[in-house]
XYZ file of C-alpha atoms in Angstrom:
691
model
C -2.510 38.269 19.829
C -3.710 41.479 18.207
C -3.509 39.998 14.718
C -5.356 36.829 15.706
C -8.145 38.793 17.385
C -8.588 41.081 14.401
C -8.583 38.117 12.042
C -11.414 36.381 13.851
C -13.527 39.491 14.277
C -13.273 40.115 10.557
C -13.992 36.596 9.350
C -16.560 35.442 11.827
C -19.215 37.455 10.014
C -18.227 37.388 6.389
C -16.310 35.671 3.630
C -13.083 37.217 2.413
C -14.679 37.901 -0.988
C -16.719 40.719 0.570
C -13.517 42.511 1.541
C -11.072 41.478 -1.169
C -11.518 40.728 -4.871
C -8.671 38.847 -6.509
C -8.747 39.762 -10.207
C -6.000 37.766 -11.914
C -2.898 35.670 -11.411
C 0.205 35.296 -13.573
C 2.619 32.521 -12.711
C 5.750 30.874 -14.067
C 5.984 27.235 -12.990
C 8.576 24.486 -13.129
C 8.015 20.823 -12.328
C 10.722 18.475 -11.112
C 9.939 14.882 -12.112
C 12.596 13.205 -9.967
C 11.531 15.004 -6.796
C 7.834 15.196 -7.757
C 7.797 18.864 -6.828
C 6.489 22.116 -8.277
C 7.938 25.607 -7.832
C 7.064 28.972 -9.245
C 6.932 32.740 -9.225
C 3.433 34.148 -8.757
C 1.869 37.578 -9.247
C -1.672 38.287 -8.030
C -3.646 41.427 -8.823
C -6.308 42.174 -6.208
C -8.619 44.959 -5.072
C -9.352 45.692 -1.434
C -13.064 46.551 -1.296
C -13.261 47.350 2.445
C -10.496 47.850 5.029
C -9.161 44.541 6.317
C -6.159 43.406 8.350
C -5.605 39.829 7.142
C -5.862 38.366 3.658
C -5.567 34.643 3.176
C -4.591 32.408 0.267
C -5.116 28.660 0.586
C -1.788 26.837 0.367
C -1.232 23.308 1.681
C 2.284 22.381 2.853
C 4.120 25.027 0.815
C 7.254 27.044 1.324
C 7.301 30.777 0.464
C 9.983 33.373 -0.216
C 10.129 36.952 -1.582
C 6.591 37.831 -0.460
C 5.832 41.433 -1.410
C 2.780 43.623 -1.858
C 3.288 46.563 -4.177
C 7.011 45.724 -4.117
C 7.220 46.093 -0.321
C 7.825 43.293 2.157
C 4.750 42.296 4.143
C 4.168 40.460 7.414
C 2.875 36.960 6.808
C 2.089 33.675 8.534
C 2.395 30.316 6.779
C 0.135 27.938 8.733
C 0.769 24.946 6.478
C -2.796 25.316 5.241
C -2.912 29.026 4.407
C -0.668 31.924 3.585
C -1.923 34.843 5.715
C -0.862 38.344 4.728
C -1.063 40.769 7.651
C -1.260 44.543 7.242
C -3.608 47.483 7.517
C -5.133 46.990 4.053
C -7.136 49.944 2.710
C -9.382 50.236 -0.331
C -7.545 50.143 -3.635
C -5.638 48.081 -6.193
C -2.680 45.931 -5.186
C -0.055 43.593 -6.613
C 1.125 40.588 -4.602
C 4.256 38.674 -5.664
C 6.013 35.670 -4.171
C 7.931 32.494 -4.977
C 6.764 29.123 -3.708
C 7.740 25.452 -3.607
C 5.628 22.353 -2.900
C 5.737 18.583 -2.940
C 1.997 17.865 -3.099
C 0.544 14.814 -1.381
C -2.455 15.003 -3.691
C -3.928 16.969 -6.611
C -0.687 16.901 -8.689
C 0.263 13.450 -9.965
C 3.443 12.209 -11.632
C 2.679 8.968 -13.485
C 5.717 6.867 -14.346
C 5.462 5.181 -17.745
C 7.420 2.815 -19.930
C 10.761 3.987 -21.410
C 11.312 6.329 -18.423
C 8.592 8.638 -19.723
C 6.121 10.433 -17.508
C 2.633 11.909 -17.507
C 1.754 14.728 -15.150
C -1.756 15.951 -14.425
C -3.740 17.834 -11.796
C -7.167 17.327 -10.214
C -8.657 20.344 -8.446
C -12.245 19.501 -7.502
C -13.463 20.021 -4.817
C -10.812 22.044 -2.862
C -7.596 20.465 -4.027
C -5.869 23.013 -6.292
C -4.375 24.632 -3.188
C -2.233 21.497 -2.788
C -0.186 22.405 -5.884
C -0.849 26.111 -6.445
C -1.496 28.870 -3.871
C -5.121 29.698 -4.683
C -8.655 29.793 -3.255
C -10.743 26.927 -1.924
C -13.753 29.251 -1.883
C -15.504 28.867 -5.264
C -16.926 32.388 -4.893
C -13.468 33.845 -5.539
C -13.205 33.856 -9.339
C -10.195 35.220 -11.165
C -8.349 35.100 -14.482
C -5.604 32.444 -14.526
C -2.455 32.662 -16.648
C 0.061 29.836 -16.360
C 3.527 29.717 -17.844
C 5.031 26.219 -17.582
C 8.591 25.171 -18.420
C 9.219 21.502 -19.209
C 11.135 19.050 -21.400
C 10.763 20.017 -25.084
C 9.706 16.475 -26.112
C 6.406 16.788 -24.246
C 3.082 18.513 -24.836
C 2.121 20.876 -22.010
C -1.525 21.894 -21.674
C -3.225 24.352 -19.340
C -6.326 26.561 -19.165
C -7.009 29.070 -21.923
C -5.259 29.681 -25.209
C -1.595 29.105 -25.921
C -0.198 32.640 -26.079
C 3.449 31.795 -26.655
C 5.780 28.827 -26.906
C 9.568 29.206 -26.797
C 12.234 26.502 -26.786
C 15.679 26.964 -25.305
C 18.008 23.965 -25.415
C 16.094 20.974 -23.928
C 13.324 23.034 -22.355
C 10.183 24.613 -23.758
C 8.188 27.323 -22.054
C 4.435 27.237 -22.703
C 2.482 30.384 -21.857
C -1.284 29.932 -21.452
C -3.813 32.651 -20.701
C -7.519 33.008 -19.924
C -9.760 35.874 -20.953
C -12.442 35.406 -18.281
C -12.438 34.503 -14.568
C -13.063 31.083 -13.032
C -12.939 29.317 -9.648
C -9.584 27.878 -8.577
C -10.723 24.242 -8.592
C -10.902 24.447 -12.393
C -7.210 25.318 -12.834
C -5.213 22.547 -14.505
C -1.986 21.249 -15.971
C -1.512 18.161 -18.143
C 1.841 17.052 -19.520
C 2.521 14.055 -21.732
C 3.565 12.775 -25.136
C 0.471 13.360 -27.239
C -0.722 13.684 -30.790
C -3.614 16.056 -31.363
C -6.259 16.747 -33.980
C -7.564 20.264 -34.475
C -11.123 20.899 -35.667
C -13.512 23.850 -35.677
C -17.021 23.896 -34.226
C -19.882 25.303 -36.296
C -19.474 28.462 -34.198
C -15.753 28.556 -35.161
C -14.550 27.677 -31.634
C -11.219 25.789 -31.965
C -11.455 22.149 -30.814
C -8.379 20.089 -29.893
C -8.496 16.346 -29.293
C -5.454 14.643 -27.782
C -4.291 11.017 -27.679
C -1.052 9.366 -26.641
C 1.236 8.686 -29.609
C 0.594 4.926 -29.387
C -3.174 5.436 -29.660
C -3.401 7.541 -32.821
C -5.347 4.779 -34.620
C -8.126 5.244 -32.037
C -8.947 8.874 -32.791
C -12.141 8.124 -34.715
C -13.602 5.642 -32.224
C -12.601 7.594 -29.101
C -13.807 10.992 -30.341
C -16.536 9.677 -32.672
C -19.252 12.093 -31.531
C -17.186 14.816 -29.855
C -17.646 17.582 -32.421
C -21.308 16.659 -32.876
C -21.829 16.922 -29.101
C -20.155 20.328 -29.024
C -22.327 21.687 -31.851
C -25.465 20.152 -30.320
C -24.924 21.607 -26.844
C -24.212 25.096 -28.149
C -27.519 24.988 -30.030
C -29.541 23.240 -27.307
C -28.336 25.473 -24.466
C -28.806 28.563 -26.607
C -25.723 30.329 -25.265
C -22.469 30.277 -27.209
C -19.666 28.252 -25.648
C -18.303 30.777 -23.113
C -14.556 30.170 -23.505
C -11.982 30.699 -26.257
C -11.027 27.066 -26.965
C -11.987 23.515 -25.994
C -9.649 20.562 -25.491
C -10.003 16.945 -24.369
C -7.028 15.031 -23.008
C -6.913 11.429 -21.708
C -4.599 10.850 -18.737
C -3.401 7.660 -17.094
C -4.691 6.517 -13.714
C -7.162 9.394 -13.554
C -9.242 9.499 -10.376
C -12.610 9.906 -12.104
C -14.274 9.372 -15.468
C -13.627 13.001 -16.426
C -13.108 16.525 -15.092
C -14.300 19.769 -16.636
C -11.264 21.997 -16.064
C -12.093 25.215 -17.879
C -11.249 24.895 -21.610
C -9.406 21.585 -21.052
C -11.278 18.460 -19.977
C -9.234 15.551 -18.641
C -10.640 12.040 -18.849
C -9.653 8.472 -17.995
C -7.786 6.402 -20.583
C -10.342 3.589 -20.201
C -12.399 5.580 -22.734
C -9.633 5.472 -25.346
C -11.087 2.674 -27.450
C -10.999 1.058 -30.853
C -14.184 0.352 -32.827
C -14.846 -2.887 -30.906
C -14.165 -1.338 -27.500
C -16.636 1.415 -28.423
C -19.508 -1.061 -27.904
C -18.868 -1.346 -24.182
C -16.806 1.657 -23.086
C -17.434 4.636 -25.302
C -16.690 8.177 -24.184
C -19.970 9.699 -25.422
C -21.730 10.289 -22.103
C -18.623 11.454 -20.208
C -17.711 13.685 -23.159
C -21.126 15.386 -23.141
C -21.246 15.630 -19.335
C -17.876 17.367 -18.982
C -18.584 19.719 -21.878
C -21.985 20.669 -20.398
C -20.134 21.647 -17.217
C -18.384 24.389 -19.184
C -21.686 26.232 -18.912
C -23.065 24.650 -15.718
C -20.160 24.731 -13.290
C -17.450 26.678 -15.077
C -19.432 29.668 -16.413
C -21.853 29.719 -13.485
C -20.753 27.929 -10.324
C -22.872 26.763 -7.396
C -22.068 29.052 -4.463
C -21.944 26.113 -2.033
C -22.262 22.329 -1.909
C -25.935 22.653 -0.965
C -26.631 23.759 -4.535
C -24.297 21.231 -6.183
C -27.191 19.872 -8.276
C -27.017 23.113 -10.296
C -23.767 21.661 -11.677
C -24.087 17.880 -11.612
C -27.829 17.617 -12.253
C -27.563 20.003 -15.203
C -24.470 18.319 -16.688
C -26.139 14.897 -16.347
C -29.353 16.107 -17.967
C -27.682 17.878 -20.875
C -25.464 14.844 -21.475
C -28.659 12.803 -21.754
C -30.099 15.298 -24.236
C -26.915 15.008 -26.311
C -27.178 11.216 -26.238
C -30.799 11.473 -27.329
C -29.613 13.447 -30.350
C -27.171 10.622 -31.193
C -28.930 7.423 -30.099
C -32.610 8.370 -30.223
C -35.683 8.708 -28.008
C -35.803 5.084 -26.844
C -32.246 5.286 -25.533
C -33.019 8.578 -23.747
C -36.118 7.235 -22.017
C -34.411 3.954 -21.137
C -31.558 5.803 -19.420
C -34.117 7.839 -17.449
C -35.979 4.642 -16.564
C -32.791 2.967 -15.340
C -31.800 5.940 -13.201
C -35.336 6.114 -11.756
C -35.004 2.482 -10.648
C -31.622 3.243 -9.042
C -32.947 6.302 -7.204
C -36.045 4.420 -5.964
C -33.927 1.560 -4.655
C -31.441 3.924 -2.994
C -34.207 5.999 -1.378
C -35.089 3.033 0.855
C -31.969 3.761 2.890
C -30.763 7.160 1.623
C -32.620 9.941 3.436
C -30.536 12.876 2.163
C -32.340 15.025 -0.465
C -30.932 16.967 -3.424
C -30.734 20.318 -1.593
C -28.263 19.088 0.975
C -24.475 19.350 0.927
C -24.229 15.713 2.082
C -26.328 14.249 -0.749
C -24.915 11.247 -2.600
C -23.553 11.388 -6.131
C -26.628 9.464 -7.306
C -28.854 12.153 -5.779
C -26.905 15.171 -7.092
C -26.408 13.707 -10.574
C -29.347 11.461 -11.397
C -32.114 12.855 -9.223
C -30.943 16.349 -10.137
C -31.274 15.403 -13.806
C -34.720 13.929 -13.155
C -35.816 17.177 -11.508
C -34.783 19.078 -14.638
C -36.558 16.593 -16.898
C -39.778 17.057 -14.882
C -39.393 20.841 -15.030
C -38.623 20.803 -18.765
C -41.718 18.718 -19.502
C -43.920 20.818 -17.205
C -43.137 24.296 -18.559
C -42.481 23.244 -22.167
C -39.411 23.334 -24.379
C -39.696 26.973 -25.464
C -40.039 28.328 -21.911
C -37.334 26.008 -20.575
C -34.819 27.189 -23.157
C -35.708 30.796 -22.449
C -35.074 30.211 -18.730
C -31.706 28.555 -19.342
C -30.591 31.324 -21.669
C -31.522 34.168 -19.307
C -30.108 32.293 -16.279
C -26.732 31.742 -17.934
C -26.463 35.267 -19.318
C -27.509 36.967 -16.086
C -25.035 35.064 -13.891
C -22.126 34.549 -16.309
C -18.753 34.194 -14.504
C -20.538 34.383 -11.132
C -21.772 31.979 -8.462
C -25.431 30.978 -8.137
C -27.942 29.263 -5.892
C -31.209 27.437 -6.525
C -33.294 30.541 -5.898
C -31.435 32.383 -8.688
C -32.520 29.630 -11.076
C -36.095 29.703 -9.781
C -36.279 33.491 -10.207
C -35.705 33.043 -13.943
C -38.436 30.376 -14.155
C -40.938 32.708 -12.496
C -40.430 35.206 -15.320
C -41.810 32.804 -17.945
C -44.089 30.399 -16.073
C -46.521 30.144 -13.150
C -45.324 26.594 -12.498
C -45.695 25.645 -8.819
C -42.050 25.890 -7.758
C -42.806 25.432 -4.043
C -44.350 22.031 -4.680
C -41.564 21.169 -7.135
C -38.886 22.067 -4.597
C -40.525 20.039 -1.820
C -41.080 16.994 -4.053
C -37.874 16.867 -6.065
C -35.270 18.810 -4.114
C -36.217 18.532 -0.433
C -37.778 15.076 -0.172
C -35.597 11.937 -0.179
C -38.477 9.976 -1.725
C -38.857 9.518 -5.480
C -42.111 10.661 -7.116
C -42.808 7.405 -8.990
C -46.314 8.292 -10.293
C -45.039 11.490 -11.970
C -41.983 9.680 -13.307
C -44.001 6.794 -14.748
C -46.462 9.182 -16.372
C -43.616 10.970 -18.151
C -41.791 7.769 -19.080
C -44.938 6.158 -20.444
C -45.005 8.663 -23.292
C -42.382 6.382 -24.848
C -43.619 3.106 -26.400
C -40.458 1.193 -25.515
C -40.962 2.110 -21.854
C -44.605 1.058 -22.047
C -43.411 -2.382 -23.147
C -40.700 -2.428 -20.494
C -43.246 -1.657 -17.776
C -45.331 -4.579 -19.058
C -42.285 -6.849 -18.870
C -41.505 -5.657 -15.341
C -45.043 -6.402 -14.185
C -44.521 -10.032 -15.267
C -41.450 -10.492 -13.031
C -43.242 -12.883 -10.645
C -45.490 -14.490 -13.268
C -44.701 -18.166 -14.039
C -42.652 -18.454 -17.224
C -45.180 -20.669 -18.996
C -47.804 -17.922 -18.709
C -45.616 -15.156 -20.146
C -43.392 -17.062 -22.579
C -45.385 -16.193 -25.712
C -45.360 -12.480 -24.889
C -41.633 -12.496 -24.075
C -40.756 -14.356 -27.280
C -42.840 -11.992 -29.377
C -41.144 -9.013 -27.716
C -37.659 -10.460 -28.322
C -38.532 -10.951 -31.997
C -39.917 -7.411 -32.349
C -37.957 -4.272 -33.200
C -38.452 -2.860 -29.698
C -35.458 -1.085 -28.119
C -32.623 -3.367 -26.974
C -32.986 -2.310 -23.324
C -36.382 -4.041 -23.176
C -34.873 -7.243 -24.565
C -32.039 -7.077 -22.027
C -34.667 -6.816 -19.278
C -36.259 -10.014 -20.567
C -32.949 -11.894 -20.563
C -32.222 -10.661 -17.030
C -35.683 -11.825 -15.937
C -34.858 -15.331 -17.188
C -31.700 -15.626 -15.050
C -33.229 -17.832 -12.340
C -35.517 -19.891 -14.582
C -34.751 -23.550 -15.276
C -32.739 -24.071 -18.435
C -35.193 -26.339 -20.269
C -37.996 -23.843 -19.745
C -36.038 -20.853 -21.020
C -33.879 -22.443 -23.733
C -36.086 -21.311 -26.617
C -36.156 -17.736 -25.331
C -32.362 -17.699 -24.948
C -31.964 -18.881 -28.537
C -34.349 -16.128 -29.632
C -32.291 -13.582 -27.677
C -29.080 -14.726 -29.400
C -30.776 -14.397 -32.784
C -31.461 -10.702 -32.160
C -27.779 -10.228 -33.113
C -27.707 -7.282 -30.747
C -24.345 -7.135 -28.959
C -25.771 -6.011 -25.605
C -28.645 -8.508 -25.591
C -26.250 -11.317 -26.458
C -23.885 -10.126 -23.735
C -26.708 -10.495 -21.214
C -27.158 -14.101 -22.338
C -23.416 -14.659 -21.843
C -23.404 -13.261 -18.305
C -26.675 -14.805 -17.042
C -26.131 -18.368 -18.324
C -23.122 -19.457 -16.275
C -23.959 -23.166 -16.250
C -23.980 -24.033 -19.938
C -25.640 -27.332 -20.925
C -23.996 -29.377 -23.692
C -26.949 -28.875 -26.011
C -26.422 -25.077 -25.819
C -22.645 -25.178 -26.200
C -22.456 -24.501 -29.945
C -24.841 -21.549 -29.679
C -22.947 -20.140 -26.693
C -19.642 -20.511 -28.536
C -20.847 -18.010 -31.146
C -20.474 -15.351 -28.434
C -16.698 -15.675 -28.770
C -17.015 -14.009 -32.175
C -19.068 -11.031 -30.988
C -17.566 -7.596 -31.579
C -17.351 -6.894 -27.866
C -14.315 -7.417 -25.650
C -16.570 -7.654 -22.620
C -18.709 -10.390 -24.175
C -15.613 -12.277 -25.308
C -14.145 -12.193 -21.795
C -17.364 -13.462 -20.199
C -17.894 -16.172 -22.833
C -14.279 -17.385 -22.793
C -14.307 -17.839 -19.016
C -17.627 -19.683 -18.781
C -16.906 -21.944 -21.756
C -13.489 -22.803 -20.287
C -15.088 -23.541 -16.897
C -18.024 -25.597 -18.238
C -16.267 -27.678 -20.896
C -12.837 -28.986 -19.755
C -12.516 -31.175 -22.852
C -12.666 -28.115 -25.129
C -10.272 -25.882 -23.178
C -7.386 -26.163 -25.614
C -9.696 -25.316 -28.479
C -10.940 -22.134 -26.739
C -7.415 -21.110 -25.756
C -6.105 -21.633 -29.283
C -8.882 -19.434 -30.634
C -8.196 -16.605 -28.181
C -4.412 -16.719 -27.846
C -3.851 -13.463 -29.772
C -6.637 -11.486 -28.127
C -5.739 -8.297 -26.201
C -9.058 -6.550 -25.527
C -9.422 -3.083 -24.046
C -6.381 -0.987 -23.225
C -6.353 -2.657 -19.786
C -5.515 -5.966 -21.537
C -8.605 -7.685 -20.107
C -8.589 -10.512 -22.669
C -4.854 -11.107 -22.527
C -4.770 -11.362 -18.717
C -7.793 -13.683 -18.796
C -6.136 -15.871 -21.451
C -2.871 -16.091 -19.505
C -4.600 -17.128 -16.284
C -6.716 -19.762 -18.077
C -3.750 -21.094 -20.065
C -1.732 -21.471 -16.867
C -4.647 -23.258 -15.213
C -5.110 -25.718 -18.082
C -3.114 -28.900 -17.559
C -0.455 -29.594 -20.192
C -1.571 -26.678 -22.375
C 1.580 -24.575 -22.314
C 5.037 -25.896 -23.171
C 6.576 -22.894 -21.404
C 4.426 -21.934 -18.391
C 7.230 -19.842 -16.848
C 7.047 -17.456 -19.781
C 3.297 -17.064 -19.323
C 3.669 -16.555 -15.575
C 6.293 -13.884 -16.209
C 3.973 -12.060 -18.641
C 0.985 -12.167 -16.305
C 3.074 -10.929 -13.377
C 4.435 -8.102 -15.534
C 0.851 -6.870 -16.045
C 0.607 -6.464 -12.263
C 3.704 -4.228 -12.122
C 4.025 -0.443 -11.970
C 4.632 -0.293 -15.722
C 0.866 -0.473 -16.202
C -2.185 1.491 -15.124
C -4.087 0.541 -11.984
C -6.928 -1.166 -13.887
C -4.499 -3.478 -15.707
C -2.549 -4.156 -12.515
C -5.668 -4.980 -10.499
C -6.964 -7.170 -13.324
C -3.724 -9.159 -13.314
C -3.428 -9.343 -9.510
C -7.006 -10.600 -9.151
C -6.317 -13.389 -11.612
C -2.912 -14.300 -10.165
C -4.384 -14.626 -6.690
C -7.625 -16.363 -7.650
C -5.689 -18.907 -9.727
C -3.094 -19.210 -6.905
C -0.128 -18.067 -9.011
C 1.697 -16.340 -6.157
C 5.401 -15.657 -5.629
C 7.475 -12.899 -4.030
C 7.159 -10.654 -7.083
C 3.356 -10.949 -7.057
C 3.282 -10.085 -3.356
C 5.632 -7.139 -3.928
C 3.386 -5.831 -6.711
C 0.379 -6.281 -4.421
C 2.022 -4.252 -1.649
C 2.893 -1.573 -4.218
C -0.848 -1.205 -4.897
C -1.382 0.009 -1.311
C 0.659 3.163 -2.031
C -1.206 4.106 -5.220
C -3.031 7.459 -5.440
C -6.273 5.824 -6.651
C -8.118 4.928 -3.452
C -10.031 2.068 -5.090
C -6.788 0.341 -6.108
C -4.987 0.980 -2.808
C -8.036 -0.368 -0.930
C -8.003 -3.477 -3.144
C -4.339 -3.947 -2.238
C -4.963 -3.610 1.508
C -8.055 -5.833 1.527
C -6.324 -8.541 -0.505
C -3.273 -8.521 1.787
C -5.566 -8.820 4.838
C -7.208 -11.847 3.221
C -3.868 -13.490 2.399
C -2.461 -12.826 5.885
C -5.019 -15.225 7.341
C -2.752 -17.916 5.900
C 0.352 -18.390 8.095
C 2.563 -19.306 5.117
C 1.527 -16.096 3.337
C 2.337 -14.109 6.456
C 5.872 -15.563 6.411
C 6.202 -14.640 2.722
C 5.128 -11.039 3.357
C 7.565 -10.737 6.252
C 10.327 -12.049 3.978
C 9.806 -9.372 1.297
C 9.406 -6.503 3.793
C 13.099 -5.409 3.866
C 13.251 -5.114 0.070
C 10.303 -2.717 -0.270
C 10.367 1.074 -0.602
C 9.859 3.058 2.653
C 6.221 3.849 1.733
C 5.525 0.200 0.919
C 7.222 -0.942 4.137
C 5.058 1.450 6.138
C 1.840 0.111 4.567
C 2.745 -3.572 4.875
C 4.083 -3.216 8.416
C 0.793 -1.629 9.444
C -1.169 -4.515 7.923
C 1.091 -7.132 9.527
C 0.454 -5.560 12.952
C -3.332 -5.525 12.580
C -5.173 -7.964 14.785
C -6.865 -10.747 12.843
C -10.573 -10.555 13.609
C -12.081 -14.025 13.680
C -15.586 -14.219 12.333
């Protein structure tokens, strides 16, 4: 009882960081693929700042041995959530060592691939690193990380910092990585896979490394088209040299998010690994710039709590926009701001949580946070804004910050009314539309877009001349897309001429809007619509192929012949679409079983979740269902990506309304893995709610 009482009296008033400062960690790690476990030897250096009786390290579901402080055994408690070290700690320097073992339920992922290969990666934000490495959920505890990782010699192993040493012994290679400066634990990372890499140098001589899987080497240019340019731009725009020794970007399969700014080594989703055609619809530019910007706003200076999360996400979103402006121009920049303003305004009707609130939505933290910075930037001027950013970053380097810290730097260069700004942009859930429109209207393309928006409820006959003239002008494509979207519910005969004009713009995105908004295609528009099949856009081709197939049964064979060798993005969107249409076209295939087998294979664990879901959606919607399809669907419910597992559960619930499907699911139950059996059994026992 004594220890518990002392623990609570100590921590009820203060964070551990006021009593203890962890300086660095050195660890030697091994990963076991078959058991999906991690084990290691760890050495922490820490200073006791004030006497304390209990020191904690966050550690979820781990086992510990050989725990020593300054080479002496120490009393400890492993709660399953924390490792608590119990002693009469006095001021001074200390060394903590221990061995640990874990089989993480999250944060460390083993991705099975073709040919018995594997990819392994971690995801630490927000407080997840402590699932795979004993560390600190509190972002205010910053320390220098050094990871040594031993793994199969045929793989690339990547971690934070620079590669200090690499030694191979028999079939194993040990990779030793080290940092020079401290960071929060959520930014610690490991990525392991079979990769090729390209090495470049930034203008400032910072080494840049860009990774791709061996099979994707032909996609280096299109995937990383603007990466070096973004790096050079942000260093110049921010005005503070990139604060780390190296920068890497690594795509990983079945990643949980678009990207993650682990210090020195950004991970991102493979959906952004594209060829030159895929670049039109899914390029990495914005994610690339966003994650890199975090290396200043998030990694170098970290928000002290979730209340101030906009200091990371708002800043990264805004600087990514500035980088895109450098690449794509002013019209693009203002159009993105306009689009996000519309989203925020719409959301604010029901979302009452402001920016300065730990429970704010992603839209609020990211987009409204970026808008707040745009307003501030415009109000105090470019020179003053850059001066603020520079002094703010330099003053709080490798520390945690809050909104007031940022405001204090603004006060040094401007008498801007920060109280009003905070109330309007950070504390109110409403969106300041008049201020936003005034700033947006500086851009001519937005002026035209606002005119188009005002005509939304005007009869088409009264606005047709203006819309046609705008479509024929050289105004930014976003304005033309708005016009096409506005025509969606108009009668075909009335809008036909405008649709033809839109197609003649030869802009991929404008033409794509025509493809997606005209789902009932009249015969006299068929030939024009068919030209969309030749657009350099996998998304447009998918939309056009489906609607042409659906509208013109007599031409189905012709469309299928044209598209039979299409693959599309790396999630095989065009191939899965083609297979489902070919199987649904009477007498088209001489060997439908072969096509069924291929489509079902896309729904199997050999592929990423996006490919699997794509295939499963088509198999079920086109009623191509057998035991293997149902087994693959149940497998989805055990996947680590919540969106995919939810799709699996929801689809099974829908199918279980059919008594024959229920029998089929019950039949496959004994042949499933224990995890799959658990998930399916739970769904089978749910009560069917009649609506």
